[in-house]
Every structure is written in C-alpha cells, then in structure tokens.
mmCIF file of N, CA, C and O in Angstrom:
data_model
loop_
_atom_site.group_PDB
_atom_site.id
_atom_site.type_symbol
_atom_site.label_atom_id
_atom_site.label_comp_id
_atom_site.label_asym_id
_atom_site.label_seq_id
_atom_site.Cartn_x
_atom_site.Cartn_y
_atom_site.Cartn_z
ATOM 1 N N MET W 1 0.807 -1.194 0.000
ATOM 2 C CA MET W 1 0.000 0.000 0.000
ATOM 3 C C MET W 1 0.856 1.266 0.000
ATOM 4 O O MET W 1 0.501 2.236 -0.634
ATOM 5 N N ALA W 2 1.959 1.190 0.754
ATOM 6 C CA ALA W 2 2.839 2.352 0.831
ATOM 7 C C ALA W 2 3.413 2.663 -0.546
ATOM 8 O O ALA W 2 3.570 3.822 -0.918
ATOM 9 N N ASN W 3 3.724 1.577 -1.288
ATOM 10 C CA ASN W 3 4.247 1.775 -2.637
ATOM 11 C C ASN W 3 3.207 2.452 -3.533
ATOM 12 O O ASN W 3 3.540 3.306 -4.340
ATOM 13 N N LEU W 4 1.984 2.042 -3.401
ATOM 14 C CA LEU W 4 0.929 2.637 -4.219
ATOM 15 C C LEU W 4 0.741 4.102 -3.865
ATOM 16 O O LEU W 4 0.566 4.944 -4.759
ATOM 17 N N ALA W 5 0.790 4.433 -2.606
ATOM 18 C CA ALA W 5 0.638 5.827 -2.187
ATOM 19 C C ALA W 5 1.815 6.655 -2.706
ATOM 20 O O ALA W 5 1.649 7.779 -3.175
ATOM 21 N N ARG W 6 3.022 6.067 -2.591
ATOM 22 C CA ARG W 6 4.197 6.778 -3.092
ATOM 23 C C ARG W 6 4.101 6.954 -4.601
ATOM 24 O O ARG W 6 4.386 8.035 -5.136
ATOM 25 N N LEU W 7 3.716 5.952 -5.313
ATOM 26 C CA LEU W 7 3.571 6.045 -6.773
ATOM 27 C C LEU W 7 2.491 7.055 -7.150
ATOM 28 O O LEU W 7 2.655 7.812 -8.120
ATOM 29 N N ALA W 8 1.412 7.085 -6.396
ATOM 30 C CA ALA W 8 0.343 8.057 -6.657
ATOM 31 C C ALA W 8 0.866 9.474 -6.429
ATOM 32 O O ALA W 8 0.564 10.394 -7.206
ATOM 33 N N ALA W 9 1.655 9.662 -5.368
ATOM 34 C CA ALA W 9 2.218 10.983 -5.076
ATOM 35 C C ALA W 9 3.186 11.390 -6.171
ATOM 36 O O ALA W 9 3.204 12.555 -6.615
ATOM 37 N N GLU W 10 4.015 10.417 -6.626
ATOM 38 C CA GLU W 10 4.944 10.720 -7.723
ATOM 39 C C GLU W 10 4.196 11.056 -9.011
ATOM 40 O O GLU W 10 4.587 11.962 -9.754
ATOM 41 N N ALA W 11 3.124 10.328 -9.267
ATOM 42 C CA ALA W 11 2.323 10.579 -10.462
ATOM 43 C C ALA W 11 1.704 11.975 -10.395
ATOM 44 O O ALA W 11 1.679 12.710 -11.394
ATOM 45 N N GLU W 12 1.226 12.324 -9.213
ATOM 46 C CA GLU W 12 0.640 13.657 -9.050
ATOM 47 C C GLU W 12 1.710 14.736 -9.244
ATOM 48 O O GLU W 12 1.494 15.734 -9.926
ATOM 49 N N ALA W 13 2.900 14.517 -8.662
ATOM 50 C CA ALA W 13 3.993 15.478 -8.816
ATOM 51 C C ALA W 13 4.407 15.585 -10.278
ATOM 52 O O ALA W 13 4.656 16.680 -10.807
ATOM 53 N N ASN W 14 4.484 14.450 -10.956
ATOM 54 C CA ASN W 14 4.828 14.459 -12.388
ATOM 55 C C ASN W 14 3.767 15.201 -13.200
ATOM 56 O O ASN W 14 4.087 15.920 -14.145
ATOM 57 N N GLY W 15 2.518 15.009 -12.852
ATOM 58 C CA GLY W 15 1.428 15.723 -13.529
ATOM 59 C C GLY W 15 1.555 17.223 -13.332
ATOM 60 O O GLY W 15 1.345 18.011 -14.273
ATOM 61 N N GLN W 16 1.935 17.614 -12.103
ATOM 62 C CA GLN W 16 2.102 19.041 -11.830
ATOM 63 C C GLN W 16 3.286 19.602 -12.631
ATOM 64 O O GLN W 16 3.217 20.695 -13.195
ATOM 65 N N ARG W 17 4.370 18.829 -12.668
ATOM 66 C CA ARG W 17 5.533 19.275 -13.454
ATOM 67 C C ARG W 17 5.181 19.349 -14.944
ATOM 68 O O ARG W 17 5.596 20.265 -15.651
ATOM 69 N N ALA W 18 4.416 18.392 -15.418
ATOM 70 C CA ALA W 18 4.000 18.400 -16.823
ATOM 71 C C ALA W 18 3.120 19.611 -17.103
ATOM 72 O O ALA W 18 3.262 20.261 -18.155
ATOM 73 N N GLY W 19 2.234 19.947 -16.180
ATOM 74 C CA GLY W 19 1.383 21.135 -16.345
ATOM 75 C C GLY W 19 2.223 22.410 -16.377
ATOM 76 O O GLY W 19 1.983 23.311 -17.192
ATOM 77 N N ALA W 20 3.239 22.482 -15.489
ATOM 78 C CA ALA W 20 4.121 23.653 -15.467
ATOM 79 C C ALA W 20 4.921 23.737 -16.768
ATOM 80 O O ALA W 20 5.100 24.821 -17.345
ATOM 81 N N ALA W 21 5.398 22.577 -17.252
ATOM 82 C CA ALA W 21 6.149 22.559 -18.513
ATOM 83 C C ALA W 21 5.248 22.980 -19.672
ATOM 84 O O ALA W 21 5.678 23.730 -20.567
ATOM 85 N N GLU W 22 4.019 22.537 -19.668
ATOM 86 C CA GLU W 22 3.066 22.907 -20.720
ATOM 87 C C GLU W 22 2.816 24.419 -20.702
ATOM 88 O O GLU W 22 2.789 25.068 -21.750
ATOM 89 N N ALA W 23 2.662 24.981 -19.502
ATOM 90 C CA ALA W 23 2.456 26.430 -19.382
ATOM 91 C C ALA W 23 3.689 27.182 -19.879
ATOM 92 O O ALA W 23 3.581 28.210 -20.571
ATOM 93 N N THR W 24 4.883 26.665 -19.537
ATOM 94 C CA THR W 24 6.123 27.295 -20.004
ATOM 95 C C THR W 24 6.218 27.244 -21.520
ATOM 96 O O THR W 24 6.574 28.239 -22.173
ATOM 97 N N LEU W 25 5.890 26.097 -22.105
ATOM 98 C CA LEU W 25 5.920 25.971 -23.570
ATOM 99 C C LEU W 25 4.920 26.914 -24.230
ATOM 100 O O LEU W 25 5.225 27.520 -25.265
ATOM 101 N N ALA W 26 3.736 27.053 -23.651
ATOM 102 C CA ALA W 26 2.738 27.972 -24.206
ATOM 103 C C ALA W 26 3.253 29.414 -24.142
ATOM 104 O O ALA W 26 3.101 30.191 -25.104
ATOM 105 N N ARG W 27 3.890 29.773 -23.011
ATOM 106 C CA ARG W 27 4.435 31.127 -22.859
ATOM 107 C C ARG W 27 5.554 31.358 -23.878
ATOM 108 O O ARG W 27 5.620 32.408 -24.533
ATOM 109 N N LEU W 28 6.443 30.363 -24.026
ATOM 110 C CA LEU W 28 7.536 30.483 -24.997
ATOM 111 C C LEU W 28 7.006 30.585 -26.425
ATOM 112 O O LEU W 28 7.554 31.345 -27.250
ATOM 113 N N ALA W 29 5.959 29.841 -26.728
ATOM 114 C CA ALA W 29 5.363 29.917 -28.063
ATOM 115 C C ALA W 29 4.797 31.316 -28.306
ATOM 116 O O ALA W 29 4.974 31.889 -29.396
ATOM 117 N N GLN W 30 4.143 31.879 -27.288
ATOM 118 C CA GLN W 30 3.590 33.231 -27.404
ATOM 119 C C GLN W 30 4.711 34.257 -27.584
ATOM 120 O O GLN W 30 4.613 35.164 -28.406
ATOM 121 N N GLU W 31 5.793 34.101 -26.817
ATOM 122 C CA GLU W 31 6.939 35.011 -26.950
ATOM 123 C C GLU W 31 7.572 34.894 -28.330
ATOM 124 O O GLU W 31 7.969 35.896 -28.926
ATOM 125 N N SER W 32 7.672 33.670 -28.836
ATOM 126 C CA SER W 32 8.233 33.464 -30.181
ATOM 127 C C SER W 32 7.374 34.152 -31.232
ATOM 128 O O SER W 32 7.893 34.795 -32.159
ATOM 129 N N LYS W 33 6.077 34.028 -31.084
ATOM 130 C CA LYS W 33 5.153 34.669 -32.025
ATOM 131 C C LYS W 33 5.341 36.191 -31.970
ATOM 132 O O LYS W 33 5.426 36.845 -33.012
ATOM 133 N N ALA W 34 5.420 36.748 -30.756
ATOM 134 C CA ALA W 34 5.611 38.193 -30.608
ATOM 135 C C ALA W 34 6.955 38.621 -31.203
ATOM 136 O O ALA W 34 7.047 39.661 -31.869
ATOM 137 N N ASN W 35 8.001 37.812 -30.984
ATOM 138 C CA ASN W 35 9.317 38.127 -31.553
ATOM 139 C C ASN W 35 9.282 38.103 -33.073
ATOM 140 O O ASN W 35 9.902 38.953 -33.731
ATOM 141 N N LEU W 36 8.582 37.149 -33.648
ATOM 142 C CA LEU W 36 8.459 37.081 -35.110
ATOM 143 C C LEU W 36 7.723 38.307 -35.650
ATOM 144 O O LEU W 36 8.094 38.849 -36.694
ATOM 145 N N GLU W 37 6.682 38.737 -34.929
ATOM 146 C CA GLU W 37 5.942 39.916 -35.365
ATOM 147 C C GLU W 37 6.846 41.152 -35.299
ATOM 148 O O GLU W 37 6.851 41.976 -36.211
ATOM 149 N N ARG W 38 7.622 41.267 -34.213
ATOM 150 C CA ARG W 38 8.546 42.404 -34.095
ATOM 151 C C ARG W 38 9.610 42.359 -35.194
ATOM 152 O O ARG W 38 9.987 43.381 -35.754
ATOM 153 N N ALA W 39 10.081 41.150 -35.490
ATOM 154 C CA ALA W 39 11.081 41.005 -36.555
ATOM 155 C C ALA W 39 10.490 41.426 -37.901
ATOM 156 O O ALA W 39 11.170 42.063 -38.706
ATOM 157 N N GLY W 40 9.223 41.080 -38.120
ATOM 158 C CA GLY W 40 8.562 41.497 -39.365
ATOM 159 C C GLY W 40 8.448 43.009 -39.464
ATOM 160 O O GLY W 40 8.693 43.602 -40.525
ATOM 161 N N VAL W 41 8.102 43.638 -38.349
ATOM 162 C CA VAL W 41 8.012 45.098 -38.332
ATOM 163 C C VAL W 41 9.395 45.704 -38.570
ATOM 164 O O VAL W 41 9.548 46.654 -39.344
ATOM 165 N N ALA W 42 10.411 45.149 -37.911
ATOM 166 C CA ALA W 42 11.774 45.655 -38.081
ATOM 167 C C ALA W 42 12.228 45.487 -39.532
ATOM 168 O O ALA W 42 12.860 46.387 -40.103
ATOM 169 N N GLU W 43 11.904 44.350 -40.131
ATOM 170 C CA GLU W 43 12.286 44.109 -41.527
ATOM 171 C C GLU W 43 11.613 45.116 -42.457
ATOM 172 O O GLU W 43 12.262 45.675 -43.355
ATOM 173 N N ALA W 44 10.328 45.385 -42.219
ATOM 174 C CA ALA W 44 9.618 46.367 -43.042
ATOM 175 C C ALA W 44 10.221 47.756 -42.846
ATOM 176 O O ALA W 44 10.381 48.515 -43.811
ATOM 177 N N THR W 45 10.583 48.084 -41.617
ATOM 178 C CA THR W 45 11.193 49.386 -41.340
ATOM 179 C C THR W 45 12.540 49.500 -42.046
ATOM 180 O O THR W 45 12.848 50.535 -42.658
ATOM 181 N N LEU W 46 13.356 48.445 -41.967
ATOM 182 C CA LEU W 46 14.655 48.460 -42.649
ATOM 183 C C LEU W 46 14.485 48.596 -44.158
ATOM 184 O O LEU W 46 15.244 49.321 -44.808
ATOM 185 N N ALA W 47 13.503 47.922 -44.721
ATOM 186 C CA ALA W 47 13.267 48.021 -46.162
ATOM 187 C C ALA W 47 12.865 49.447 -46.530
ATOM 188 O O ALA W 47 13.336 49.998 -47.532
ATOM 189 N N ARG W 48 12.010 50.060 -45.697
ATOM 190 C CA ARG W 48 11.582 51.434 -45.954
ATOM 191 C C ARG W 48 12.772 52.390 -45.856
ATOM 192 O O ARG W 48 12.963 53.269 -46.704
ATOM 193 N N LEU W 49 13.607 52.200 -44.828
ATOM 194 C CA LEU W 49 14.785 53.060 -44.662
ATOM 195 C C LEU W 49 15.768 52.889 -45.811
ATOM 196 O O LEU W 49 16.373 53.860 -46.286
ATOM 197 N N ALA W 50 15.940 51.655 -46.276
ATOM 198 C CA ALA W 50 16.835 51.412 -47.412
ATOM 199 C C ALA W 50 16.308 52.110 -48.659
ATOM 200 O O ALA W 50 17.078 52.724 -49.412
ATOM 201 N N ASP W 51 14.995 52.054 -48.860
ATOM 202 C CA ASP W 51 14.387 52.719 -50.010
ATOM 203 C C ASP W 51 14.571 54.230 -49.913
ATOM 204 O O ASP W 51 14.932 54.883 -50.888
ATOM 205 N N GLU W 52 14.354 54.781 -48.721
ATOM 206 C CA GLU W 52 14.553 56.216 -48.522
ATOM 207 C C GLU W 52 16.017 56.600 -48.759
ATOM 208 O O GLU W 52 16.301 57.652 -49.341
ATOM 209 N N SER W 53 16.937 55.754 -48.308
ATOM 210 C CA SER W 53 18.362 56.023 -48.520
ATOM 211 C C SER W 53 18.698 56.044 -50.006
ATOM 212 O O SER W 53 19.455 56.904 -50.463
ATOM 213 N N LEU W 54 18.137 55.107 -50.751
ATOM 214 C CA LEU W 54 18.386 55.076 -52.194
ATOM 215 C C LEU W 54 17.844 56.330 -52.867
ATOM 216 O O LEU W 54 18.497 56.904 -53.750
ATOM 217 N N ARG W 55 16.643 56.768 -52.444
ATOM 218 C CA ARG W 55 16.078 57.991 -53.014
ATOM 219 C C ARG W 55 16.955 59.195 -52.656
ATOM 220 O O ARG W 55 17.171 60.085 -53.482
ATOM 221 N N THR W 56 17.451 59.220 -51.426
ATOM 222 C CA THR W 56 18.312 60.322 -50.997
ATOM 223 C C THR W 56 19.603 60.337 -51.813
ATOM 224 O O THR W 56 20.053 61.401 -52.261
ATOM 225 N N LEU W 57 20.197 59.160 -52.010
ATOM 226 C CA LEU W 57 21.424 59.081 -52.816
ATOM 227 C C LEU W 57 21.176 59.532 -54.250
ATOM 228 O O LEU W 57 22.000 60.226 -54.843
ATOM 229 N N ALA W 58 20.040 59.145 -54.804
ATOM 230 C CA ALA W 58 19.703 59.564 -56.169
ATOM 231 C C ALA W 58 19.539 61.080 -56.227
ATOM 232 O O ALA W 58 20.004 61.724 -57.177
ATOM 233 N N SER W 59 18.911 61.651 -55.202
ATOM 234 C CA SER W 59 18.745 63.111 -55.157
ATOM 235 C C SER W 59 20.100 63.801 -55.050
ATOM 236 O O SER W 59 20.346 64.816 -55.711
ATOM 237 N N LEU W 60 20.984 63.253 -54.216
ATOM 238 C CA LEU W 60 22.318 63.836 -54.076
ATOM 239 C C LEU W 60 23.091 63.763 -55.387
ATOM 240 O O LEU W 60 23.784 64.710 -55.756
ATOM 241 N N ALA W 61 22.972 62.646 -56.081
ATOM 242 C CA ALA W 61 23.655 62.503 -57.374
ATOM 243 C C ALA W 61 23.112 63.524 -58.370
ATOM 244 O O ALA W 61 23.883 64.143 -59.121
ATOM 245 N N ARG W 62 21.788 63.715 -58.355
ATOM 246 C CA ARG W 62 21.173 64.690 -59.260
ATOM 247 C C ARG W 62 21.652 66.106 -58.918
ATOM 248 O O ARG W 62 22.002 66.889 -59.794
ATOM 249 N N LEU W 63 21.693 66.415 -57.619
ATOM 250 C CA LEU W 63 22.154 67.742 -57.202
ATOM 251 C C LEU W 63 23.620 67.964 -57.565
ATOM 252 O O LEU W 63 24.002 69.065 -57.979
ATOM 253 N N ALA W 64 24.434 66.927 -57.423
ATOM 254 C CA ALA W 64 25.848 67.046 -57.803
ATOM 255 C C ALA W 64 25.968 67.299 -59.302
ATOM 256 O O ALA W 64 26.793 68.125 -59.735
ATOM 257 N N GLN W 65 25.154 66.610 -60.092
ATOM 258 C CA GLN W 65 25.172 66.811 -61.544
ATOM 259 C C GLN W 65 24.740 68.235 -61.886
ATOM 260 O O GLN W 65 25.335 68.899 -62.729
ATOM 261 N N GLU W 66 23.685 68.714 -61.204
ATOM 262 C CA GLU W 66 23.223 70.080 -61.444
ATOM 263 C C GLU W 66 24.296 71.093 -61.053
ATOM 264 O O GLU W 66 24.496 72.095 -61.744
ATOM 265 N N ALA W 67 24.985 70.834 -59.940
ATOM 266 C CA ALA W 67 26.056 71.741 -59.503
ATOM 267 C C ALA W 67 27.171 71.770 -60.546
ATOM 268 O O ALA W 67 27.707 72.840 -60.866
ATOM 269 N N ASP W 68 27.503 70.601 -61.088
ATOM 270 C CA ASP W 68 28.536 70.530 -62.123
ATOM 271 C C ASP W 68 28.104 71.302 -63.363
ATOM 272 O O ASP W 68 28.863 72.090 -63.918
ATOM 273 N N THR W 69 26.846 71.097 -63.768
ATOM 274 C CA THR W 69 26.307 71.807 -64.937
ATOM 275 C C THR W 69 26.310 73.310 -64.694
ATOM 276 O O THR W 69 26.700 74.092 -65.566
ATOM 277 N N ASN W 70 25.880 73.721 -63.486
ATOM 278 C CA ASN W 70 25.872 75.155 -63.171
ATOM 279 C C ASN W 70 27.284 75.729 -63.178
ATOM 280 O O ASN W 70 27.495 76.858 -63.619
ATOM 281 N N GLY W 71 28.247 74.943 -62.701
ATOM 282 C CA GLY W 71 29.635 75.394 -62.735
ATOM 283 C C GLY W 71 30.122 75.585 -64.162
ATOM 284 O O GLY W 71 30.816 76.562 -64.470
ATOM 285 N N GLN W 72 29.744 74.649 -65.029
ATOM 286 C CA GLN W 72 30.142 74.774 -66.432
ATOM 287 C C GLN W 72 29.490 76.000 -67.070
ATOM 288 O O GLN W 72 30.129 76.731 -67.838
ATOM 289 N N ARG W 73 28.204 76.219 -66.741
ATOM 290 C CA ARG W 73 27.511 77.393 -67.280
ATOM 291 C C ARG W 73 28.160 78.682 -66.776
ATOM 292 O O ARG W 73 28.296 79.658 -67.521
ATOM 293 N N ALA W 74 28.519 78.689 -65.502
ATOM 294 C CA ALA W 74 29.161 79.875 -64.936
ATOM 295 C C ALA W 74 30.490 80.141 -65.638
ATOM 296 O O ALA W 74 30.826 81.297 -65.941
ATOM 297 N N GLY W 75 31.239 79.076 -65.912
ATOM 298 C CA GLY W 75 32.507 79.226 -66.632
ATOM 299 C C GLY W 75 32.287 79.790 -68.024
ATOM 300 O O GLY W 75 33.015 80.690 -68.470
ATOM 301 N N ALA W 76 31.259 79.269 -68.710
ATOM 302 C CA ALA W 76 30.963 79.752 -70.061
ATOM 303 C C ALA W 76 30.514 81.208 -70.013
ATOM 304 O O ALA W 76 30.911 82.029 -70.866
ATOM 305 N N ALA W 77 29.709 81.569 -69.012
ATOM 306 C CA ALA W 77 29.249 82.954 -68.876
ATOM 307 C C ALA W 77 30.427 83.880 -68.579
ATOM 308 O O ALA W 77 30.500 85.000 -69.103
ATOM 309 N N GLU W 78 31.355 83.416 -67.778
ATOM 310 C CA GLU W 78 32.555 84.208 -67.457
ATOM 311 C C GLU W 78 33.376 84.461 -68.717
ATOM 312 O O GLU W 78 33.841 85.590 -68.960
ATOM 313 N N GLU W 79 33.528 83.419 -69.536
ATOM 314 C CA GLU W 79 34.261 83.576 -70.789
ATOM 315 C C GLU W 79 33.550 84.558 -71.714
ATOM 316 O O GLU W 79 34.190 85.404 -72.358
ATOM 317 N N GLN W 80 32.211 84.451 -71.764
ATOM 318 C CA GLN W 80 31.442 85.352 -72.629
ATOM 319 C C GLN W 80 31.572 86.795 -72.133
ATOM 320 O O GLN W 80 31.721 87.723 -72.936
ATOM 321 N N LEU W 81 31.527 86.989 -70.814
ATOM 322 C CA LEU W 81 31.696 88.337 -70.274
ATOM 323 C C LEU W 81 33.075 88.893 -70.609
ATOM 324 O O LEU W 81 33.216 90.082 -70.930
ATOM 325 N N ALA W 82 34.090 88.053 -70.544
ATOM 326 C CA ALA W 82 35.438 88.497 -70.891
ATOM 327 C C ALA W 82 35.500 88.911 -72.363
ATOM 328 O O ALA W 82 36.106 89.944 -72.707
ATOM 329 N N ARG W 83 34.855 88.131 -73.250
ATOM 330 C CA ARG W 83 34.816 88.480 -74.681
ATOM 331 C C ARG W 83 34.086 89.802 -74.897
ATOM 332 O O ARG W 83 34.539 90.674 -75.646
ATOM 333 N N LEU W 84 32.948 89.952 -74.197
ATOM 334 C CA LEU W 84 32.176 91.194 -74.349
ATOM 335 C C LEU W 84 32.959 92.398 -73.837
ATOM 336 O O LEU W 84 32.906 93.486 -74.433
ATOM 337 N N ALA W 85 33.680 92.213 -72.743
ATOM 338 C CA ALA W 85 34.502 93.307 -72.221
ATOM 339 C C ALA W 85 35.576 93.685 -73.224
ATOM 340 O O ALA W 85 35.853 94.875 -73.453
ATOM 341 N N LYS W 86 36.176 92.662 -73.828
ATOM 342 C CA LYS W 86 37.214 92.908 -74.841
ATOM 343 C C LYS W 86 36.606 93.648 -76.031
ATOM 344 O O LYS W 86 37.186 94.620 -76.533
ATOM 345 N N GLU W 87 35.410 93.194 -76.481
ATOM 346 C CA GLU W 87 34.730 93.852 -77.598
ATOM 347 C C GLU W 87 34.378 95.293 -77.240
ATOM 348 O O GLU W 87 34.495 96.205 -78.070
ATOM 349 N N ALA W 88 33.932 95.507 -75.990
ATOM 350 C CA ALA W 88 33.593 96.863 -75.552
ATOM 351 C C ALA W 88 34.835 97.746 -75.558
ATOM 352 O O ALA W 88 34.785 98.921 -75.954
ATOM 353 N N GLU W 89 35.949 97.179 -75.134
ATOM 354 C CA GLU W 89 37.210 97.939 -75.139
ATOM 355 C C GLU W 89 37.600 98.312 -76.567
ATOM 356 O O GLU W 89 37.970 99.457 -76.850
ATOM 357 N N ILE W 90 37.479 97.340 -77.471
ATOM 358 C CA ILE W 90 37.810 97.593 -78.881
ATOM 359 C C ILE W 90 36.852 98.627 -79.460
ATOM 360 O O ILE W 90 37.258 99.556 -80.177
ATOM 361 N N SER W 91 35.568 98.504 -79.122
ATOM 362 C CA SER W 91 34.581 99.471 -79.609
ATOM 363 C C SER W 91 34.886 100.859 -79.068
ATOM 364 O O SER W 91 34.731 101.868 -79.775
ATOM 365 N N GLY W 92 35.297 100.911 -77.809
ATOM 366 C CA GLY W 92 35.656 102.204 -77.219
ATOM 367 C C GLY W 92 36.844 102.825 -77.931
ATOM 368 O O GLY W 92 36.875 104.033 -78.197
ATOM 369 N N GLN W 93 37.817 101.988 -78.257
ATOM 370 C CA GLN W 93 38.984 102.487 -78.975
ATOM 371 C C GLN W 93 38.590 102.967 -80.370
ATOM 372 O O GLN W 93 39.048 104.009 -80.855
ATOM 373 N N SER W 94 37.710 102.192 -81.022
ATOM 374 C CA SER W 94 37.244 102.572 -82.364
ATOM 375 C C SER W 94 36.470 103.888 -82.295
ATOM 376 O O SER W 94 36.601 104.768 -83.174
ATOM 377 N N ALA W 95 35.636 104.027 -81.260
ATOM 378 C CA ALA W 95 34.868 105.261 -81.105
ATOM 379 C C ALA W 95 35.803 106.440 -80.872
ATOM 380 O O ALA W 95 35.599 107.545 -81.415
ATOM 381 N N GLY W 96 36.835 106.209 -80.072
ATOM 382 C CA GLY W 96 37.823 107.273 -79.837
ATOM 383 C C GLY W 96 38.524 107.668 -81.122
ATOM 384 O O GLY W 96 38.733 108.863 -81.396
ATOM 385 N N ALA W 97 38.872 106.676 -81.932
ATOM 386 C CA ALA W 97 39.538 106.947 -83.202
ATOM 387 C C ALA W 97 38.596 107.688 -84.137
ATOM 388 O O ALA W 97 38.998 108.626 -84.843
ATOM 389 N N ALA W 98 37.324 107.278 -84.138
ATOM 390 C CA ALA W 98 36.338 107.935 -84.998
ATOM 391 C C ALA W 98 36.154 109.378 -84.553
ATOM 392 O O ALA W 98 36.051 110.295 -85.396
ATOM 393 N N GLU W 99 36.120 109.612 -83.253
ATOM 394 C CA GLU W 99 35.997 110.980 -82.733
ATOM 395 C C GLU W 99 37.185 111.823 -83.170
ATOM 396 O O GLU W 99 37.039 112.991 -83.582
ATOM 397 N N ALA W 100 38.355 111.239 -83.078
ATOM 398 C CA ALA W 100 39.565 111.972 -83.466
ATOM 399 C C ALA W 100 39.534 112.308 -84.949
ATOM 400 O O ALA W 100 39.886 113.417 -85.374
ATOM 401 N N THR W 101 39.062 111.348 -85.747
ATOM 402 C CA THR W 101 38.966 111.565 -87.193
ATOM 403 C C THR W 101 37.953 112.676 -87.475
ATOM 404 O O THR W 101 38.198 113.560 -88.301
ATOM 405 N N LEU W 102 36.809 112.627 -86.805
ATOM 406 C CA LEU W 102 35.795 113.665 -87.001
ATOM 407 C C LEU W 102 36.320 115.023 -86.569
ATOM 408 O O LEU W 102 36.054 116.039 -87.221
ATOM 409 N N ALA W 103 37.080 115.054 -85.505
ATOM 410 C CA ALA W 103 37.630 116.321 -85.040
ATOM 411 C C ALA W 103 38.609 116.871 -86.048
ATOM 412 O O ALA W 103 38.648 118.091 -86.295
ATOM 413 N N ARG W 104 39.407 116.004 -86.656
ATOM 414 C CA ARG W 104 40.351 116.455 -87.663
ATOM 415 C C ARG W 104 39.617 116.974 -88.898
ATOM 416 O O ARG W 104 40.003 117.949 -89.521
ATOM 417 N N LEU W 105 38.530 116.273 -89.270
ATOM 418 C CA LEU W 105 37.770 116.657 -90.457
ATOM 419 C C LEU W 105 36.988 117.959 -90.208
ATOM 420 O O LEU W 105 36.703 118.684 -91.154
ATOM 421 N N ALA W 106 36.635 118.207 -88.988
ATOM 422 C CA ALA W 106 35.837 119.402 -88.691
ATOM 423 C C ALA W 106 36.754 120.555 -88.656
ATOM 424 O O ALA W 106 36.995 121.456 -89.233
#
C-alpha cells in the first residue's frame, strides 16, 4: 500500500511538473510569435529606410550633376563676359579713333 501511495504521489507530482512545462511551452510559443511579429516590423522598417536612402542618394547625385552643370555654365558665362569686355574695349577704342577723325575733319 505504501508503494501505491508513493507512486500516486509521484504521479501527481509528475502531472504538476508536466502542467508547469506545458504552461512554459505555451508562454515560450507566445513570446516566439511576438518576436516574429517584431522582426517582421523591423524588416519592413529596414526596407523602408533602405528605399529612402536610395532615393536620398539619387537626389544627391542629381544635385551634384546640377552643380557641375551650373559650374560649367558659370565658366561659359565668365568667358562670354570676358569676350564682351574685350569687344567693348575695342569698340571704345574705335569710337575714340572715330571721334579723333571727325575732329580732324571738322
């Protein structure tokens, strides 16, 4: 009889341990599910950030190209201004010569 009582007590203790293990497994399964959901959110966030980074890099490349183009235009405008200044100087000299000629003729 003592053996049966001891076996019954062990069976009850084992049942309690099995119930605790089952509760632990259920909790771990719930935590795993929550972790997977968080990982999915993190993955979506990383994908969005990567996309934004690519758009930012494309914008920077476009701005760099525009800056280069503007620099080239500025250089061309500077050259044109130098030519116009030279032409104005020549025109001024021609006008001075024409004035001198008119003064001599008058």
